[in-house]
Coordinates of N, CA and C in Angstrom, one line a residue:
M1 N 0.6 -0.9 -0.2 CA 0.2 0.0 0.3 C 0.6 1.1 -0.1
R2 N 1.9 1.3 0.6 CA 2.8 2.3 0.5 C 3.0 2.6 -0.6
Q3 N 3.7 1.6 -1.5 CA 4.2 1.7 -2.9 C 2.9 2.3 -3.4
L4 N 1.9 1.9 -3.5 CA 0.9 2.5 -4.5 C 0.7 3.6 -4.0
L5 N 0.4 4.1 -2.8 CA 0.2 5.6 -2.5 C 1.1 6.4 -3.1
N6 N 2.6 5.9 -3.1 CA 3.8 6.8 -3.6 C 3.5 6.8 -5.1
D7 N 2.9 5.8 -6.0 CA 2.7 5.9 -7.1 C 1.4 6.1 -7.5
L8 N 0.4 6.3 -7.0 CA -0.7 6.7 -7.1 C -1.3 7.9 -8.6
P9 N -0.5 8.9 -8.2 CA -0.2 9.9 -9.2 C -0.5 9.6 -10.5
E10 N 0.4 8.4 -11.0 CA 1.0 7.8 -12.2 C -0.1 7.0 -12.6
I11 N -0.6 6.1 -11.7 CA -1.3 4.7 -12.3 C -2.6 5.0 -11.9
R12 N -3.2 6.1 -11.1 CA -4.6 6.1 -11.1 C -5.3 6.0 -12.3
G13 N -4.8 6.2 -13.5 CA -5.5 6.1 -14.2 C -6.0 5.0 -14.9
S14 N -4.8 4.0 -14.9 CA -5.0 3.0 -15.3 C -5.6 1.9 -14.3
I15 N -5.3 2.1 -12.9 CA -5.9 1.6 -12.0 C -8.0 1.4 -12.5
E16 N -8.3 2.9 -12.5 CA -9.4 3.2 -12.7 C -10.1 2.5 -14.0
A17 N -9.2 2.7 -15.0 CA -9.6 1.7 -16.3 C -9.6 0.5 -16.3
A18 N -8.9 -0.5 -15.2 CA -8.6 -2.0 -15.2 C -10.0 -2.6 -15.4
D19 N -10.7 -3.6 -16.0 CA -11.7 -4.3 -16.0 C -11.5 -5.6 -15.4
E20 N -11.5 -5.4 -13.9 CA -11.4 -6.3 -12.8 C -12.7 -6.6 -12.6
P21 N -13.0 -7.9 -12.4 CA -14.1 -8.3 -11.3 C -14.2 -8.0 -10.1
A22 N -15.6 -7.4 -9.9 CA -15.5 -6.9 -8.6 C -16.4 -8.1 -7.7
L23 N -16.0 -7.7 -6.4 CA -16.3 -8.8 -5.3 C -17.1 -8.0 -4.2
P24 N -18.5 -9.0 -4.2 CA -19.6 -8.0 -3.0 C -18.9 -7.7 -1.8
L25 N -19.1 -6.4 -1.3 CA -18.5 -6.1 0.0 C -18.9 -7.3 1.0
E26 N -20.0 -7.7 1.3 CA -20.0 -8.9 2.2 C -19.8 -9.7 2.2
S27 N -18.9 -10.2 0.9 CA -18.0 -11.5 0.9 C -16.7 -11.6 1.5
V28 N -16.3 -10.2 1.3 CA -14.9 -10.5 2.1 C -14.8 -10.0 3.8
I29 N -13.5 -10.1 4.3 CA -13.4 -9.5 5.5 C -12.4 -8.3 5.3
L30 N -12.9 -7.2 5.5 CA -11.6 -5.8 5.6 C -10.7 -5.9 6.3
E31 N -9.4 -5.6 5.8 CA -8.6 -5.5 6.7 C -7.8 -4.2 7.0
A32 N -7.1 -3.8 8.0 CA -6.9 -2.4 8.2 C -6.2 -2.0 6.5
P33 N -6.8 -0.8 5.9 CA -6.2 -0.4 4.8 C -4.3 -0.3 4.4
I34 N -3.7 -0.1 5.6 CA -2.5 -0.1 5.7 C -2.4 -0.5 7.0
T35 N -1.2 -1.4 7.0 CA -0.8 -2.0 7.9 C 0.9 -2.0 8.5
D36 N 1.6 -1.4 7.4 CA 2.9 -0.7 8.0 C 3.3 0.4 7.8
P37 N 2.8 1.6 8.3 CA 3.1 2.8 7.9 C 4.6 3.0 9.0
Q38 N 5.3 3.8 8.2 CA 6.5 4.0 8.9 C 6.3 4.8 10.3
K39 N 5.0 5.7 10.3 CA 4.8 6.5 11.4 C 3.0 6.1 11.6
F40 N 2.6 6.3 12.6 CA 1.6 6.4 13.2 C 1.6 7.6 14.7
L41 N 1.1 8.7 14.1 CA 0.8 9.6 15.2 C -0.2 10.6 15.3
A42 N -0.7 11.0 16.4 CA -1.5 11.2 17.0 C -1.5 12.8 17.7
I43 N -2.4 13.7 17.5 CA -2.1 14.9 18.2 C -3.2 14.9 19.3
G44 N -3.2 15.3 20.3 CA -3.9 15.6 21.6 C -4.5 17.0 21.8
M45 N -5.6 16.7 22.4 CA -6.5 17.8 22.8 C -6.6 19.0 21.5
N46 N -6.8 18.5 20.4 CA -7.1 19.0 19.5 C -8.5 19.8 19.1
Y47 N -9.3 19.5 20.0 CA -10.9 20.2 20.3 C -11.0 20.9 21.5
Q48 N -11.5 22.3 21.4 CA -11.3 22.8 22.3 C -12.4 22.2 23.8
A49 N -13.6 21.6 23.3 CA -14.1 21.1 24.2 C -13.6 20.0 24.6
H50 N -12.7 19.2 24.3 CA -12.1 18.0 24.8 C -11.0 18.6 25.4
A51 N -10.4 19.8 25.2 CA -8.9 20.6 26.0 C -9.8 20.8 27.7
Q52 N -11.2 21.3 27.5 CA -11.5 21.6 28.8 C -11.9 20.2 29.7
E53 N -12.1 19.1 29.2 CA -12.5 18.1 29.7 C -11.1 17.7 30.1
A54 N -9.9 18.1 29.7 CA -8.4 17.9 30.3 C -8.2 18.4 31.3
I55 N -8.8 19.8 31.2 CA -8.3 20.7 32.4 C -9.1 20.2 33.5
A56 N -10.5 20.4 33.2 CA -11.0 19.3 34.5 C -10.7 18.1 35.0
A57 N -9.7 17.5 34.5 CA -9.0 16.3 35.0 C -7.7 16.8 35.7
G58 N -7.3 18.0 35.5 CA -6.2 18.6 36.0 C -4.9 18.4 35.2
I59 N -5.4 18.4 33.9 CA -4.1 18.3 32.4 C -4.2 19.7 32.0
P60 N -2.6 19.9 32.0 CA -2.5 21.3 31.4 C -2.9 21.6 30.0
V61 N -3.7 22.3 29.3 CA -3.4 22.5 27.5 C -2.3 23.0 27.3
P62 N -1.8 22.4 26.2 CA -0.5 22.4 25.4 C -0.9 24.1 24.9
T63 N 0.3 25.0 24.7 CA 0.1 25.8 23.8 C 1.0 25.8 22.5
S64 N 0.8 24.5 22.1 CA 1.0 24.5 21.1 C 1.2 22.9 20.4
Q65 N 1.2 22.5 19.3 CA 0.7 21.3 19.2 C 1.2 19.9 20.1
L66 N 0.3 18.7 20.5 CA 1.2 18.0 21.3 C 0.5 16.4 20.3
W67 N 1.8 16.4 20.1 CA 1.6 14.9 19.1 C 2.7 13.6 20.1
F68 N 2.0 12.8 19.6 CA 2.4 11.4 20.4 C 2.2 10.4 19.6
N69 N 2.8 9.2 19.5 CA 3.3 8.3 19.0 C 2.4 7.0 19.4
K70 N 1.5 6.6 18.5 CA 1.0 5.4 18.7 C 2.2 4.2 17.8
Q71 N 2.5 3.1 18.7 CA 3.6 2.2 17.9 C 2.6 1.6 16.6
V72 N 3.1 1.3 15.7 CA 2.2 0.9 14.4 C 1.8 -0.9 14.6
S73 N 2.4 -1.4 15.6 CA 1.8 -2.8 15.9 C 0.4 -2.8 16.2
C74 N -0.1 -1.9 16.9 CA -1.7 -1.7 17.5 C -2.6 -1.8 16.6
I75 N -2.0 -1.4 14.9 CA -3.1 -1.2 14.0 C -4.0 -2.6 13.9
T76 N -5.1 -2.6 13.8 CA -5.8 -3.6 13.7 C -7.1 -3.1 12.8
G77 N -8.4 -4.3 12.0 CA -8.7 -3.9 11.2 C -10.2 -3.2 11.3
P78 N -10.9 -2.7 10.2 CA -12.2 -1.9 11.1 C -13.3 -2.9 11.6
A79 N -12.9 -4.0 11.4 CA -14.1 -4.9 12.4 C -13.3 -6.1 13.4
S80 N -12.3 -5.9 13.4 CA -11.4 -6.9 14.3 C -11.7 -6.4 15.5
P81 N -11.6 -7.5 16.6 CA -11.7 -7.0 18.0 C -10.7 -6.6 18.4
I82 N -11.0 -5.5 19.5 CA -10.2 -4.8 20.8 C -9.7 -5.6 21.8
V83 N -9.0 -6.1 21.9 CA -8.7 -6.6 23.3 C -8.3 -5.6 24.4
Y84 N -9.1 -6.0 25.7 CA -9.1 -5.5 26.6 C -7.9 -6.1 27.7
P85 N -6.7 -5.1 27.7 CA -5.4 -5.8 28.4 C -5.8 -6.1 29.9
A86 N -5.5 -7.1 29.9 CA -5.1 -7.4 31.8 C -4.7 -6.8 32.7
V87 N -3.6 -6.1 32.0 CA -2.8 -5.3 33.1 C -3.6 -3.9 32.8
S88 N -4.7 -3.8 32.4 CA -5.2 -2.6 32.6 C -6.5 -2.4 33.2
N89 N -7.1 -1.3 33.5 CA -8.7 -1.3 34.2 C -9.2 0.2 33.7
A90 N -8.8 0.7 32.7 CA -9.3 1.9 32.2 C -8.8 2.3 30.6
L91 N -9.8 1.1 30.2 CA -10.0 1.6 28.6 C -10.8 2.4 27.9
D92 N -10.6 3.2 27.1 CA -11.4 4.1 26.6 C -11.2 4.3 24.8
Y93 N -12.2 5.4 24.5 CA -12.4 5.5 22.8 C -12.1 6.9 22.6
E94 N -11.2 7.0 21.3 CA -11.1 8.5 20.6 C -11.5 8.3 19.7
A95 N -12.9 9.0 19.2 CA -12.8 8.9 17.8 C -12.1 9.9 16.7
E96 N -11.8 9.8 15.7 CA -10.8 10.7 15.2 C -11.3 10.2 13.4
L97 N -10.7 11.4 12.9 CA -10.5 11.3 11.1 C -9.3 11.5 11.4
A98 N -8.5 10.3 10.8 CA -6.8 10.4 10.2 C -6.5 10.5 9.0
V99 N -5.4 11.2 8.5 CA -5.1 11.7 7.4 C -3.9 10.2 6.9
V100 N -4.0 10.1 5.4 CA -2.7 9.3 4.9 C -1.8 10.0 4.3
I101 N -0.8 10.2 4.5 CA 0.3 11.0 3.6 C 0.5 10.0 2.4
G102 N 0.7 10.5 1.2 CA 0.7 10.3 -0.1 C 2.3 10.5 -0.7
K103 N 2.8 11.6 -0.4 CA 3.9 12.1 -1.0 C 4.9 12.3 0.2
R104 N 6.4 11.9 -0.1 CA 7.5 12.3 0.4 C 7.6 13.7 0.8
C105 N 8.0 14.3 1.9 CA 7.6 15.8 2.1 C 8.4 16.0 3.3
R106 N 9.1 17.6 3.4 CA 9.7 18.2 4.5 C 9.5 19.5 4.5
N107 N 9.2 20.2 5.4 CA 8.8 21.4 5.5 C 7.8 21.9 4.4
V108 N 6.6 21.3 5.0 CA 5.4 22.1 3.8 C 4.9 22.9 4.5
L109 N 4.6 24.2 3.6 CA 3.9 25.2 4.0 C 2.6 25.1 4.0
P110 N 1.8 25.4 5.2 CA 0.5 25.4 5.3 C -0.5 24.9 4.0
E111 N -0.2 26.4 3.1 CA -1.1 26.4 1.8 C -0.5 25.0 1.2
D112 N 0.4 24.6 1.0 CA 0.6 23.3 0.1 C 0.3 22.1 0.6
A113 N 0.0 22.0 2.1 CA -0.1 20.7 2.7 C -1.1 19.7 1.9
R114 N -2.2 20.1 1.5 CA -3.2 19.4 0.7 C -2.9 18.6 -0.2
S115 N -1.4 18.8 -0.7 CA -1.0 18.3 -2.1 C -0.4 17.1 -1.6
V116 N -0.1 16.9 -0.5 CA 0.9 16.0 0.1 C -0.2 14.3 0.7
I117 N -1.4 15.0 0.4 CA -2.4 14.0 1.4 C -2.9 13.2 0.1
A118 N -2.7 11.4 0.6 CA -3.2 10.8 -0.2 C -4.8 10.4 0.0
G119 N -5.4 10.6 1.2 CA -6.5 10.5 1.6 C -6.7 10.6 2.8
Y120 N -7.7 9.6 3.2 CA -8.5 9.8 4.5 C -9.0 8.8 5.0
T121 N -9.3 8.4 6.4 CA -9.4 7.1 6.9 C -10.0 7.2 8.6
V122 N -10.7 6.7 8.8 CA -11.6 6.2 10.1 C -10.7 5.8 11.1
A123 N -10.3 6.2 11.9 CA -9.6 5.7 13.5 C -9.9 6.1 14.7
N124 N -9.9 5.0 15.6 CA -10.1 5.3 17.5 C -8.9 4.6 17.8
D125 N -8.4 6.3 18.5 CA -7.3 6.2 19.1 C -7.5 5.3 20.9
V126 N -7.2 3.9 20.7 CA -8.1 3.2 21.7 C -6.9 3.6 22.9
S127 N -7.1 3.9 23.9 CA -6.1 4.1 25.1 C -6.4 3.6 26.2
A128 N -5.4 2.9 27.0 CA -5.4 2.5 28.5 C -5.0 3.4 29.1
R129 N -6.0 4.3 29.8 CA -5.6 5.9 30.8 C -4.8 5.2 31.8
D130 N -4.9 4.0 32.4 CA -4.0 4.3 33.4 C -2.2 4.1 32.8
W131 N -2.0 3.3 31.9 CA -0.8 3.2 31.3 C -0.3 4.7 30.5
Q132 N -1.5 5.2 30.2 CA -1.0 6.9 29.2 C -0.5 7.7 30.2
H133 N -0.8 7.4 31.4 CA -0.4 8.8 32.3 C 0.9 8.4 33.4
R134 N 1.5 7.2 32.9 CA 2.8 6.8 33.6 C 4.1 7.1 32.8
T135 N 4.1 7.8 31.5 CA 4.6 8.6 31.2 C 4.5 9.7 30.3
P136 N 4.9 10.9 29.9 CA 4.6 12.2 30.0 C 4.5 12.2 28.3
T137 N 5.2 11.2 27.6 CA 4.9 10.7 26.2 C 3.3 10.2 25.8
F138 N 2.9 9.6 26.5 CA 1.7 8.9 26.2 C 1.5 7.5 25.8
T139 N 3.0 6.9 25.1 CA 3.3 6.1 24.3 C 2.4 4.8 24.8
L140 N 2.9 4.5 25.8 CA 2.5 3.2 26.2 C 1.2 2.7 26.1
G141 N 0.5 4.0 26.9 CA -0.9 3.8 26.9 C -1.7 3.7 25.6
K142 N -1.0 4.4 24.6 CA -1.8 4.5 23.2 C -1.2 3.2 22.3
S143 N -0.7 2.4 22.5 CA 0.3 1.5 21.8 C -0.3 -0.2 22.1
F144 N -0.9 -0.5 22.9 CA -1.0 -1.9 23.2 C -2.0 -2.6 21.8
D145 N -1.6 -3.6 21.6 CA -2.0 -4.5 20.2 C -3.7 -4.5 20.3
T146 N -3.7 -4.3 19.2 CA -5.3 -3.9 18.8 C -5.8 -2.3 18.8
H147 N -5.2 -1.6 19.6 CA -5.5 -0.6 20.2 C -5.3 0.8 18.9
G148 N -5.6 0.2 17.8 CA -5.2 1.1 16.6 C -6.1 0.8 15.3
P149 N -7.7 0.4 15.5 CA -8.4 0.3 14.3 C -8.8 1.5 13.3
I150 N -8.1 1.0 12.3 CA -8.4 2.2 11.1 C -9.3 1.6 9.5
G151 N -9.8 2.4 9.0 CA -10.3 1.6 8.1 C -11.8 2.8 7.7
P152 N -12.8 1.8 7.0 CA -12.6 0.8 6.2 C -11.9 0.6 5.0
W153 N -11.3 1.2 4.9 CA -10.8 2.1 3.2 C -9.8 3.4 3.4
I154 N -9.0 3.6 2.3 CA -8.5 5.1 2.3 C -9.7 5.7 1.2
I155 N -10.1 7.0 1.4 CA -10.8 7.7 0.7 C -9.7 8.7 -0.2
T156 N -9.6 8.3 -1.3 CA -8.8 9.5 -1.8 C -8.9 11.2 -1.7
D157 N -8.3 12.2 -1.6 CA -8.1 13.3 -1.4 C -9.5 14.2 -1.7
D158 N -9.1 13.5 -3.6 CA -10.0 14.3 -4.3 C -11.3 13.9 -4.0
E159 N -11.7 13.2 -3.6 CA -13.3 12.9 -3.1 C -13.9 13.7 -2.1
I160 N -12.9 14.1 -1.3 CA -13.4 14.7 -0.3 C -13.5 16.3 -0.4
L161 N -14.4 16.6 -0.7 CA -14.5 18.2 -0.8 C -13.9 19.1 0.0
D162 N -14.1 19.1 1.7 CA -13.1 19.4 2.4 C -13.3 18.6 3.6
P163 N -11.8 18.5 4.0 CA -12.0 17.8 4.9 C -12.3 18.3 6.6
H164 N -12.5 19.6 6.6 CA -12.9 20.1 7.9 C -14.6 20.4 7.9
A165 N -15.2 19.8 6.8 CA -16.6 19.8 7.2 C -17.4 18.9 7.2
L166 N -16.6 17.5 7.9 CA -17.0 16.2 8.3 C -17.8 16.0 9.3
T167 N -18.6 15.2 9.6 CA -19.3 14.8 10.9 C -18.6 13.5 11.0
L168 N -17.9 13.8 12.7 CA -17.0 13.1 13.3 C -18.2 12.4 14.6
R169 N -18.5 10.9 14.8 CA -19.3 10.6 15.6 C -18.9 9.4 16.7
L170 N -19.2 8.9 17.6 CA -19.0 7.6 18.0 C -19.7 7.1 19.0
T171 N -20.6 5.9 18.8 CA -21.4 5.3 19.9 C -20.7 4.0 20.4
V172 N -21.3 3.9 21.7 CA -21.1 2.6 22.4 C -22.0 2.0 22.6
N173 N -22.2 0.7 22.2 CA -23.6 -0.1 22.0 C -24.8 0.8 21.6
G174 N -24.4 1.4 20.5 CA -25.5 2.6 19.8 C -25.9 3.4 20.7
E175 N -25.2 4.0 22.1 CA -25.6 5.2 22.7 C -24.5 6.2 22.4
E176 N -24.8 7.4 21.7 CA -24.0 8.4 21.2 C -23.1 9.0 22.3
R177 N -21.8 9.0 22.4 CA -20.6 9.2 23.1 C -20.0 10.7 22.5
Q178 N -19.9 10.6 21.6 CA -19.3 11.8 20.8 C -19.8 11.9 19.1
S179 N -19.7 13.7 19.1 CA -20.4 14.0 17.9 C -19.7 15.3 18.0
T180 N -19.2 15.6 16.6 CA -18.5 16.8 16.8 C -18.4 17.2 14.6
L181 N -17.8 18.4 14.5 CA -17.3 18.6 13.1 C -15.8 18.6 13.1
T182 N -15.6 18.4 12.1 CA -14.2 18.4 12.2 C -13.8 19.8 11.8
G183 N -14.1 20.5 11.4 CA -14.1 22.1 11.3 C -14.1 23.1 12.9
D184 N -14.0 22.0 14.0 CA -13.8 22.7 15.3 C -12.6 22.3 15.9
M185 N -11.6 21.8 15.0 CA -10.1 21.6 15.4 C -9.4 22.8 15.6
I186 N -8.6 23.1 16.6 CA -7.9 23.9 16.8 C -6.9 24.3 16.2
Y187 N -6.2 23.2 15.7 CA -5.2 23.2 14.7 C -5.8 22.1 13.3
N188 N -5.8 23.1 12.5 CA -6.6 22.1 11.1 C -5.7 21.0 10.6
I189 N -6.1 20.4 9.9 CA -5.1 19.3 9.0 C -3.8 20.1 8.2
Y190 N -4.0 21.1 7.4 CA -2.7 21.5 6.9 C -1.9 22.2 8.2
D191 N -2.2 22.6 9.2 CA -1.4 23.2 10.3 C -0.8 22.2 10.8
Q192 N -1.3 20.9 11.2 CA -0.3 19.9 11.6 C 0.4 19.4 10.3
I193 N 0.4 19.2 9.3 CA 1.1 18.6 8.5 C 2.6 19.8 8.3
A194 N 2.2 21.0 8.4 CA 3.2 21.8 8.2 C 4.2 21.8 9.6
Y195 N 3.5 21.7 10.7 CA 4.1 21.4 11.6 C 5.3 20.6 12.1
L196 N 4.5 19.1 11.8 CA 5.2 17.9 11.7 C 6.3 17.9 10.8
S197 N 5.9 18.5 9.6 CA 7.2 18.2 8.5 C 8.3 19.5 8.8
Q198 N 8.1 20.2 9.7 CA 9.5 20.9 10.3 C 10.5 20.1 10.9
V199 N 10.2 18.7 11.5 CA 10.6 18.4 12.3 C 11.5 17.2 11.6
M200 N 10.6 16.2 10.6 CA 10.7 15.1 10.0 C 10.3 14.9 8.9
T201 N 10.8 14.1 7.9 CA 10.3 13.8 7.1 C 9.3 12.9 6.7
L202 N 8.0 12.9 6.2 CA 6.7 12.5 6.3 C 6.8 11.5 4.7
E203 N 6.3 10.1 5.1 CA 6.2 9.4 4.0 C 5.1 9.0 3.5
P204 N 5.1 8.2 2.3 CA 3.8 7.4 2.0 C 3.4 6.5 2.6
G205 N 1.9 6.4 3.0 CA 1.6 5.7 4.2 C 1.5 6.1 5.5
D206 N 2.6 7.2 5.7 CA 2.5 7.4 7.1 C 0.9 8.2 7.5
I207 N 0.4 7.9 8.5 CA -1.0 7.9 9.2 C -0.5 9.1 10.6
L208 N -1.7 10.0 10.4 CA -1.8 11.4 11.4 C -3.3 11.5 11.7
S209 N -3.3 11.2 12.8 CA -4.6 11.1 13.9 C -4.8 12.3 14.1
T210 N -5.7 13.0 13.6 CA -6.2 14.6 13.8 C -6.8 15.3 15.4
G211 N -7.3 14.0 16.2 CA -7.7 14.4 17.5 C -9.5 13.9 17.5
T212 N -9.5 14.1 18.9 CA -10.9 13.6 19.2 C -11.3 14.8 19.7
P213 N -12.8 14.7 19.8 CA -13.7 15.7 20.6 C -13.7 15.5 22.0
S214 N -14.5 16.2 22.7 CA -15.1 15.6 23.9 C -16.0 14.2 23.9
G215 N -16.4 14.0 25.2 CA -17.2 13.1 25.6 C -16.3 11.9 25.4
V216 N -14.9 11.8 25.3 CA -14.3 10.2 26.1 C -14.8 9.9 27.7
G217 N -14.4 9.1 27.4 CA -15.2 7.8 28.5 C -14.5 8.3 29.9
A218 N -13.3 8.7 30.0 CA -12.6 9.0 31.0 C -13.4 10.2 31.7
A219 N -13.7 11.0 31.0 CA -14.2 12.7 31.4 C -16.4 12.2 31.5
T220 N -16.5 11.1 31.4 CA -18.0 10.6 31.4 C -18.6 9.4 32.1
N221 N -17.1 9.2 32.8 CA -17.4 8.0 33.5 C -18.4 6.9 32.7
G222 N -17.4 6.9 31.6 CA -18.1 5.8 30.8 C -16.6 5.2 30.1
L223 N -16.2 4.4 30.6 CA -14.8 3.6 30.2 C -15.8 2.4 29.8
L224 N -14.8 2.3 28.7 CA -14.9 0.8 28.0 C -15.0 -0.4 29.0
K225 N -16.0 -1.4 28.8 CA -16.1 -2.6 29.3 C -15.7 -4.1 28.3
V226 N -15.7 -5.2 28.8 CA -15.7 -6.4 27.6 C -16.8 -6.3 27.3
G227 N -17.3 -6.6 25.9 CA -18.7 -6.8 25.3 C -19.1 -5.4 24.7
D228 N -18.3 -4.3 25.4 CA -19.2 -3.2 24.4 C -18.6 -2.9 22.7
V229 N -19.5 -2.7 22.1 CA -19.1 -2.5 20.5 C -19.3 -1.0 20.4
V230 N -18.1 -0.6 20.1 CA -17.4 0.5 19.7 C -17.6 1.1 18.1
R231 N -18.5 2.2 17.5 CA -18.5 2.6 16.2 C -18.4 3.9 16.3
V232 N -17.3 3.9 14.9 CA -16.9 5.3 14.6 C -16.8 5.9 13.2
E233 N -18.0 6.6 13.1 CA -18.1 7.0 11.5 C -17.7 8.5 11.3
V234 N -17.5 8.5 10.0 CA -17.0 9.6 9.8 C -17.6 10.1 8.5
S235 N -18.7 11.0 7.9 CA -19.3 11.5 6.9 C -18.6 11.5 5.6
D236 N -18.6 10.9 4.5 CA -18.0 10.8 3.4 C -17.1 10.2 3.2
V237 N -16.6 9.1 4.6 CA -15.2 8.6 4.7 C -15.6 7.2 4.9
G238 N -16.1 6.8 6.0 CA -16.9 5.4 6.8 C -16.8 4.9 7.8
V239 N -17.2 4.2 8.2 CA -17.5 3.9 9.2 C -16.7 2.2 9.8
I240 N -15.9 2.3 10.8 CA -15.6 1.4 11.8 C -16.3 0.6 12.9
E241 N -16.5 -0.3 13.3 CA -17.1 -1.3 14.4 C -16.2 -2.1 15.0
N242 N -16.0 -2.4 16.0 CA -15.4 -3.3 17.2 C -15.7 -3.5 18.2
T243 N -15.7 -4.8 18.5 CA -16.4 -5.0 20.0 C -14.8 -5.5 20.7
I244 N -15.0 -5.0 22.1 CA -14.2 -5.2 23.2 C -14.4 -6.7 23.8
V245 N -12.9 -7.0 23.8 CA -13.0 -8.6 24.4 C -11.6 -9.1 25.4
S246 N -12.1 -9.8 25.6 CA -10.8 -9.9 27.4 C -9.8 -10.7 26.3
D247 N -8.6 -10.4 27.5 CA -7.6 -10.4 27.3 C -7.1 -12.0 27.6
G248 N -7.0 -12.7 26.7 CA -6.9 -14.3 26.4 C -8.0 -15.4 26.9

């Protein structure tokens, strides 16, 4: 997939023109659309209402973009189970729109950032809160195996009129927990790419998870339990739905 994304501008015409047999969606099992990105990065407290939740929990709001790493081994499919770790007792959800980079780039200006985006996918930044706060980098609490469901596919950038005009929604067992417009981000997608690319080269297939709105379980006494079904929807992008299962 990384190679396909890198070559997409040159080969897209031939892909679309190919006369390949179609498979009914219900006849296949969708896996994560990309399983081996070089980077899976996520930004924290990027919606104002969620930042207020953090303040209420005694977490200071950063004065600049707050990025953390999710180890790529956490990635799982759009309908795969999420494992509740035996070593945690504070499993939480975070609905997010994720950006997939399509072009190797560095020092990208905000006004040029859209040109390096391959597309968008749905993500759930599953978080073991007790482990998250054991280190200021958040990495351990964000990187348990299966805690990075993405999918159900990558919608290419040309199919999205405005990535900041999408509806982001999460339900647990059918009950709405999170709902927002992506335009409510504090730092928009283009500013995120510009900021990160000052530090590191972004590569085709890299995933940038762009933040979660208010309504996380830790702030609403709604932490996850085994058996819960978590559904994340992003308008014009897709839906992922994962069930929480016990560890072992």
